[in-house]
mmCIF file of C-alpha atoms in Angstrom:
data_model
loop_
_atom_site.group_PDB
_atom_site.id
_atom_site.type_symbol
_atom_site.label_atom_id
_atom_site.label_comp_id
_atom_site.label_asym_id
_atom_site.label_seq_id
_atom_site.Cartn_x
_atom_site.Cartn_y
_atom_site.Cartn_z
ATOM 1 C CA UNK A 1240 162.676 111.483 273.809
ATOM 2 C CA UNK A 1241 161.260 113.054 270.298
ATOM 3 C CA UNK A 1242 157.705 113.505 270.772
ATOM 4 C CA UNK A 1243 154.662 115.420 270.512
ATOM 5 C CA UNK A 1244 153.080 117.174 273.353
ATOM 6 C CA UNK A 1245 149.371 118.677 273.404
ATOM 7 C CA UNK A 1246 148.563 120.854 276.281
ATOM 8 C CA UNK A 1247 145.773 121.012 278.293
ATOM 9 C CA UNK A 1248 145.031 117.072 278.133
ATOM 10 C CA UNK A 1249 141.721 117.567 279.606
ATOM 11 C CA UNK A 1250 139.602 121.309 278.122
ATOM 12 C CA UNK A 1251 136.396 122.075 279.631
ATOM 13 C CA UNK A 1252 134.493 125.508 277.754
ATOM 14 C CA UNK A 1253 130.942 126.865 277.751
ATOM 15 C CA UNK A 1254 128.763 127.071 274.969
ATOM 16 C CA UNK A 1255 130.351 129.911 272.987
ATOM 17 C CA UNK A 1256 133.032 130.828 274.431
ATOM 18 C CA UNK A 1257 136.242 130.611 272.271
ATOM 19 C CA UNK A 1258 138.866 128.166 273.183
ATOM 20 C CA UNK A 1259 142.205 127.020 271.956
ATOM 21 C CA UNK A 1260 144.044 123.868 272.287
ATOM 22 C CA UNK A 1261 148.232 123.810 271.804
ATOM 23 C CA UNK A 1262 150.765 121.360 270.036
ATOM 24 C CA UNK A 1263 154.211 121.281 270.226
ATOM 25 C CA UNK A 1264 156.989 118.672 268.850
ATOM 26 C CA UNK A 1265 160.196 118.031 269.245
ATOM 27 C CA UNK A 1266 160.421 115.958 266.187
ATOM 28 C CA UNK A 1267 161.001 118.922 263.794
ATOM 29 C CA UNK A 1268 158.770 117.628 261.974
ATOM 30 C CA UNK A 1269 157.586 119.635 258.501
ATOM 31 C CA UNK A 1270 153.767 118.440 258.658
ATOM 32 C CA UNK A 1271 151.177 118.942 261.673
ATOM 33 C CA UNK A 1272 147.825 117.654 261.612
ATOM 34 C CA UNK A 1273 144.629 118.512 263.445
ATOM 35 C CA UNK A 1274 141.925 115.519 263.713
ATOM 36 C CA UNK A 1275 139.040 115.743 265.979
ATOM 37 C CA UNK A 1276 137.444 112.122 267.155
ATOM 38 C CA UNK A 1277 133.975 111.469 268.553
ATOM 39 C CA UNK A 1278 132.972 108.665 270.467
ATOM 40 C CA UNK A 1279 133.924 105.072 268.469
ATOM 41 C CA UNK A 1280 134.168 107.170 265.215
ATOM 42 C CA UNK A 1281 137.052 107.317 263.621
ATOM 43 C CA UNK A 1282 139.956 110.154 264.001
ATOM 44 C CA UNK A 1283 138.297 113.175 261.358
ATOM 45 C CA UNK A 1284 141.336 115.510 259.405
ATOM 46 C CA UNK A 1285 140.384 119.106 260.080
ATOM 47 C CA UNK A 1286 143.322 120.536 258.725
ATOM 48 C CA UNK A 1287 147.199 120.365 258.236
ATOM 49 C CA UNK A 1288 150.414 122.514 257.615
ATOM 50 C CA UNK A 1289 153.378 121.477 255.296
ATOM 51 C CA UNK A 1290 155.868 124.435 256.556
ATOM 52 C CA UNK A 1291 153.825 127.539 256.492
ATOM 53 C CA UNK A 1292 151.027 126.570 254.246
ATOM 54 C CA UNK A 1293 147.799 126.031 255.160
ATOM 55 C CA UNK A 1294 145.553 122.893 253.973
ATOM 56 C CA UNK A 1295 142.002 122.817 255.411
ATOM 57 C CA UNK A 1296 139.888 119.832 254.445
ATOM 58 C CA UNK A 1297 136.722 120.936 252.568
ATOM 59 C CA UNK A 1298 134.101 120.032 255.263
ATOM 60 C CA UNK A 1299 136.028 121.478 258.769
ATOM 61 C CA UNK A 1300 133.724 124.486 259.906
ATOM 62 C CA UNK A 1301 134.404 128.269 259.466
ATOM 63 C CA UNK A 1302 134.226 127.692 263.556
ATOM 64 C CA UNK A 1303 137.682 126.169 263.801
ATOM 65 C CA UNK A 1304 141.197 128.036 263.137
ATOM 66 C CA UNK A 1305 144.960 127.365 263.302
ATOM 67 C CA UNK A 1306 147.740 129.027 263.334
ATOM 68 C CA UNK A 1307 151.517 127.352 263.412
ATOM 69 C CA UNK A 1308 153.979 130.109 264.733
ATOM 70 C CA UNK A 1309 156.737 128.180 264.088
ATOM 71 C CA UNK A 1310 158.114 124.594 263.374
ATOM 72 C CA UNK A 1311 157.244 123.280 266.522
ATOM 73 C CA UNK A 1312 154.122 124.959 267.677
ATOM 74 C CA UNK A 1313 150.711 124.391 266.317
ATOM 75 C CA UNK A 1314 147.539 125.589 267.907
ATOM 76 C CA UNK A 1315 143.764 124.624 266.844
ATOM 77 C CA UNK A 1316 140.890 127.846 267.848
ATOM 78 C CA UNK A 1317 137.437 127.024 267.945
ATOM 79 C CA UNK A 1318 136.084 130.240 267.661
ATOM 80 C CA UNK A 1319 132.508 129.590 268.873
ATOM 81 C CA UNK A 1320 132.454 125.786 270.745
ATOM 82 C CA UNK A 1321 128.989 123.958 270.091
ATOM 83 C CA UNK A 1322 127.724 120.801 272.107
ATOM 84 C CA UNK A 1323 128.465 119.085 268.622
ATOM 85 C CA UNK A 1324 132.009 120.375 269.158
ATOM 86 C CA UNK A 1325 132.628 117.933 272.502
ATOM 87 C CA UNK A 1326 135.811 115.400 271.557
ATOM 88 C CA UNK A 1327 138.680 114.274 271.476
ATOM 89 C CA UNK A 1328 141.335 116.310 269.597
ATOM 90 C CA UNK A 1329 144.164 114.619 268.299
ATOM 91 C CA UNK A 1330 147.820 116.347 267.275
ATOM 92 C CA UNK A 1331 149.979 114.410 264.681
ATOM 93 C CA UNK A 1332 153.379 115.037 263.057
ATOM 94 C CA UNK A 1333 154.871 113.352 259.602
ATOM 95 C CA UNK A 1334 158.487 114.040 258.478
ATOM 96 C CA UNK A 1335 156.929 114.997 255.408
ATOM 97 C CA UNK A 1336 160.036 114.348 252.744
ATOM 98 C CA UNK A 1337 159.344 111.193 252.611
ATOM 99 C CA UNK A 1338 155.379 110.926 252.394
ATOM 100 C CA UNK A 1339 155.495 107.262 253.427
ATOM 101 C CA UNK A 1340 156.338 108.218 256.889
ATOM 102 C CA UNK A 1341 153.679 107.542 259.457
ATOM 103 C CA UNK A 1342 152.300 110.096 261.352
ATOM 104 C CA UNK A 1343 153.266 110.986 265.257
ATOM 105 C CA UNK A 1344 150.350 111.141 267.597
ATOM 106 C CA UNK A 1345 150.204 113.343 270.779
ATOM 107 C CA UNK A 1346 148.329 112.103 273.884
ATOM 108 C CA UNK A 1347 144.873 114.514 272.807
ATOM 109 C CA UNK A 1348 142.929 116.845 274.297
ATOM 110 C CA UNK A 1349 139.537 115.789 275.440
ATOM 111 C CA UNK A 1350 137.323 119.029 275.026
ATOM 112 C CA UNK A 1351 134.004 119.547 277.235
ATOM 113 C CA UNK A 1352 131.337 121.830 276.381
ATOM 114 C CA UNK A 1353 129.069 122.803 278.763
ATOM 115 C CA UNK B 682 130.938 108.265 253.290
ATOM 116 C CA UNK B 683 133.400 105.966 255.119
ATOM 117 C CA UNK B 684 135.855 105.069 252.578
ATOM 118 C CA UNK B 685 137.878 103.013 255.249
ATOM 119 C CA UNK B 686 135.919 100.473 257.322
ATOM 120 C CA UNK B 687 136.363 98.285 260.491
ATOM 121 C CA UNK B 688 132.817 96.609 260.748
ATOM 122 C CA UNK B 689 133.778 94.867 263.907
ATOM 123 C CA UNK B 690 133.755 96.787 266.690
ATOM 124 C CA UNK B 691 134.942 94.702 269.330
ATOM 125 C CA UNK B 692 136.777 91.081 269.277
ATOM 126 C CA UNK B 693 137.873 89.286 272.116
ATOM 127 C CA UNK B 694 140.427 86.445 272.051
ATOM 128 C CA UNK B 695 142.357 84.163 273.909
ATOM 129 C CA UNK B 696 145.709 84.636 275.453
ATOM 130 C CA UNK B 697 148.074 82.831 272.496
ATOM 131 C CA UNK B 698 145.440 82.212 270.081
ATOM 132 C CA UNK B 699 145.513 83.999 266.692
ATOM 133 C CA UNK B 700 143.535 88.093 266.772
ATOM 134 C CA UNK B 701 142.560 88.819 263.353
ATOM 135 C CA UNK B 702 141.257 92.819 262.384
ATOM 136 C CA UNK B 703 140.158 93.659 259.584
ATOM 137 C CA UNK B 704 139.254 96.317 257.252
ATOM 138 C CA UNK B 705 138.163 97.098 254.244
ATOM 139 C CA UNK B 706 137.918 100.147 251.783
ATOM 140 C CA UNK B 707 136.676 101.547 248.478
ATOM 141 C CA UNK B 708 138.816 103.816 247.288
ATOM 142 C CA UNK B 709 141.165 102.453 244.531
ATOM 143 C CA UNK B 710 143.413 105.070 244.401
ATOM 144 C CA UNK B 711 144.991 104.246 248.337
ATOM 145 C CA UNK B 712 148.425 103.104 247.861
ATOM 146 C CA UNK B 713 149.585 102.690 251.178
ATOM 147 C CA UNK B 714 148.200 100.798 254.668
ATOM 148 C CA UNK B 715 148.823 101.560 257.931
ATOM 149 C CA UNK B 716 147.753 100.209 261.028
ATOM 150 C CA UNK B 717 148.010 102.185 264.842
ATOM 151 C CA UNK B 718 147.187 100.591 268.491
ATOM 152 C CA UNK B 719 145.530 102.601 270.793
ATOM 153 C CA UNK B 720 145.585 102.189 274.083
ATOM 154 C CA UNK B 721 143.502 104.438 276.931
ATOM 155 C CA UNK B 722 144.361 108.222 277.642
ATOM 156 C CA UNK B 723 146.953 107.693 274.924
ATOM 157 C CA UNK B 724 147.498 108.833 271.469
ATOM 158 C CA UNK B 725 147.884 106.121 268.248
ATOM 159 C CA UNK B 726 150.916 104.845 267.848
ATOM 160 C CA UNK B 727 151.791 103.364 264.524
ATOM 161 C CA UNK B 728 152.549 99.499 264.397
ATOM 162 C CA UNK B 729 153.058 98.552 260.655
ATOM 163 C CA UNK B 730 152.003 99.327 257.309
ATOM 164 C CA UNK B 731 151.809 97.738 254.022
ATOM 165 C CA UNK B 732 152.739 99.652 250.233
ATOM 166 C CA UNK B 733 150.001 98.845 247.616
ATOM 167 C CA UNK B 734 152.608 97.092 245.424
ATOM 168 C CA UNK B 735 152.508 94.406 248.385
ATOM 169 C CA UNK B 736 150.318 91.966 249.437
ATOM 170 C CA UNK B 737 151.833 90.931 253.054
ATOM 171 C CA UNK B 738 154.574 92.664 255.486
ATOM 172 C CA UNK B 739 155.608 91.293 258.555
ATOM 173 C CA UNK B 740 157.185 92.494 261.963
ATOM 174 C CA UNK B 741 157.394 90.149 264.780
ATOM 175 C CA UNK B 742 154.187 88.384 266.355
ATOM 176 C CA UNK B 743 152.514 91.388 263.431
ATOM 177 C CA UNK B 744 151.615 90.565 259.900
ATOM 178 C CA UNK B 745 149.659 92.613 257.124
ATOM 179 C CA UNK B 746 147.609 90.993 254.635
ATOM 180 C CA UNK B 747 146.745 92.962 252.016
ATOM 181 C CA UNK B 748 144.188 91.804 249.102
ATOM 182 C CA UNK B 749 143.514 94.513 246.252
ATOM 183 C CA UNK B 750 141.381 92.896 244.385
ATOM 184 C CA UNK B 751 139.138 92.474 247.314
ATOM 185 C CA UNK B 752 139.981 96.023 248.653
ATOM 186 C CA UNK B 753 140.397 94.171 252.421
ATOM 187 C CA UNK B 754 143.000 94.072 254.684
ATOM 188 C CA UNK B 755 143.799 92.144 257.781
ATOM 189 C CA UNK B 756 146.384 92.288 260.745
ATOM 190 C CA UNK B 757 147.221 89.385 262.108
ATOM 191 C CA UNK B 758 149.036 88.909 265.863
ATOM 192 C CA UNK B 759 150.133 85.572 266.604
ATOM 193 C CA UNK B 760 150.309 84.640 269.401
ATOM 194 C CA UNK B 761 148.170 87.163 271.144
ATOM 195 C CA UNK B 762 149.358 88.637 274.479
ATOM 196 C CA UNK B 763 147.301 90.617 277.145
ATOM 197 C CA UNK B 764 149.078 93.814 276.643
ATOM 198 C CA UNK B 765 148.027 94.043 272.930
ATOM 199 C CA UNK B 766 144.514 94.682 274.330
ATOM 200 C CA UNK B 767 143.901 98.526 272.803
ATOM 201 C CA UNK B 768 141.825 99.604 270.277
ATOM 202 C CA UNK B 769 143.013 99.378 266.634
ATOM 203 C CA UNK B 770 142.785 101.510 264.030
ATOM 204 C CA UNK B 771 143.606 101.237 260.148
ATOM 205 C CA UNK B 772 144.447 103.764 257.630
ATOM 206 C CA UNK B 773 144.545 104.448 254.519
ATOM 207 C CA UNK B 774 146.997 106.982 252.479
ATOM 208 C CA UNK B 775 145.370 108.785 248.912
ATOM 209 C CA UNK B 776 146.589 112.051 248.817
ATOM 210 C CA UNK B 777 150.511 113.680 249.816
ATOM 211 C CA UNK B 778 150.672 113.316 253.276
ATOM 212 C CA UNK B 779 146.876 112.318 254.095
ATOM 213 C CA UNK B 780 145.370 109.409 255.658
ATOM 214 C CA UNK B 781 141.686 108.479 255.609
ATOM 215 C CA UNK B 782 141.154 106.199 259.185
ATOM 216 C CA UNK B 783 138.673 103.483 260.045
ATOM 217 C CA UNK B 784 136.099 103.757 263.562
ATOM 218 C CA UNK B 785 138.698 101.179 264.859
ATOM 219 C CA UNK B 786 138.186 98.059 266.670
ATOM 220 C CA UNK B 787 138.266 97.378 270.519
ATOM 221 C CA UNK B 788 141.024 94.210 270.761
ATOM 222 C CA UNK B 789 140.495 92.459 274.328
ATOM 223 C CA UNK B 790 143.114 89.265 275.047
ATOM 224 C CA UNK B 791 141.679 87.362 278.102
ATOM 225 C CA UNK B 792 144.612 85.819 280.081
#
């Protein structure tokens, strides 16, 4: 079955040490997203990539990176993890031709910082 | 500020009685609705969606109201069945390929 995959499902980091957290599809899909989630708040855009290019939102932290290798891999680096930096990180994937399309999910990554 | 909104946290409803979520936003230039069920240790997956140029869309026991003057919309599941018991989230699309989500709301269906 197409889907998308986000590896480890369960992070734990100290304070300050960097950390990265991996996507993969197998939709061959054009867009990936990154959204972090805190507790009962609702899933927050970080950033996305349509191909190759780049579009971070204008309030994500310096802190957090990506990088998409290729079509089907998509990582998220937070440089420097925080306390405030504890949640749930979510993966998505549009088709992105059609911009109606909704977007894929992955299972997340729930990210502990101790 | 939230420009998509789920004030209710929680509802809980009876096995075959009507759920009803809601959500309402401010931004006038959304043109397209989506809503996704949650359930534990699991992503969002997407359930149905409504175009701006609409005001209802149905799928099944699933139906979309959407009211644009009001800048509210509702899902509707009829009749409501234990396993629809996740939390939902609605969406909203303004830019390409963006969506803008609500703080979602906790759906319980006692048998």
């Amino acid at each position: 079955d197409a889907m998308v995959i986000q590896n480890p499902r369960y992070q734990v980091t100290q304070f300050g040490k960097p950390v990265t957290l991996s996507c993969s599809q197998t939709l061959n899909h054009n867009v990936m997203y990154w959204y972090q989630q805190k507790s009962s708040q609702a899933p927050k855009l970080l950033f996305h990539y349509y191909d190759k290019d780049f579009n971070n939102e204008a309030d994500t932290p310096d802190n957090f990176q990506s990088r998409r290798p290729n079509t089907s891999f998509c990582f998220l680096d937070i440089r420097s993890p925080g306390l405030g930096d504890a949640a749930m990180y979510l993966c998505a994937t549009n088709e992105g031709r059609n911009s109606y399309n909704e977007q894929f999910f992955g299972p997340g990554t729930r990210l502990t910082v101790l | 500020d939230q420009q998509v909104k789920q004030n209710s946290p929680s509802l809980s409803v009876q096995e075959g009685r009507i759920s009803i979520l809601n959500c309402d936003y401010t931004n006038s230039m959304f043109d397209y609705f989506l809503w996704y069920k949650k359930y534990p240790a699991e992503g969002p997956t997407f359930l149905i969606s409504i175009s701006s140029i609409k005001d209802k869309n149905e799928d099944g026991r699933f139906t979309v109201f959407l009211n644009k003057s009001a800048k509210h919309l509702s899902l509707h599941i009829v009749p409501s069945q234990p396993g629809d018991s996740a939390v939902y989230f609605c969406a909203a699309r303004g830019s390409a390929r963006q969506l803008t989500f609500g703080s979602g709301t906790q759906l319980t269906v006692l048998p």
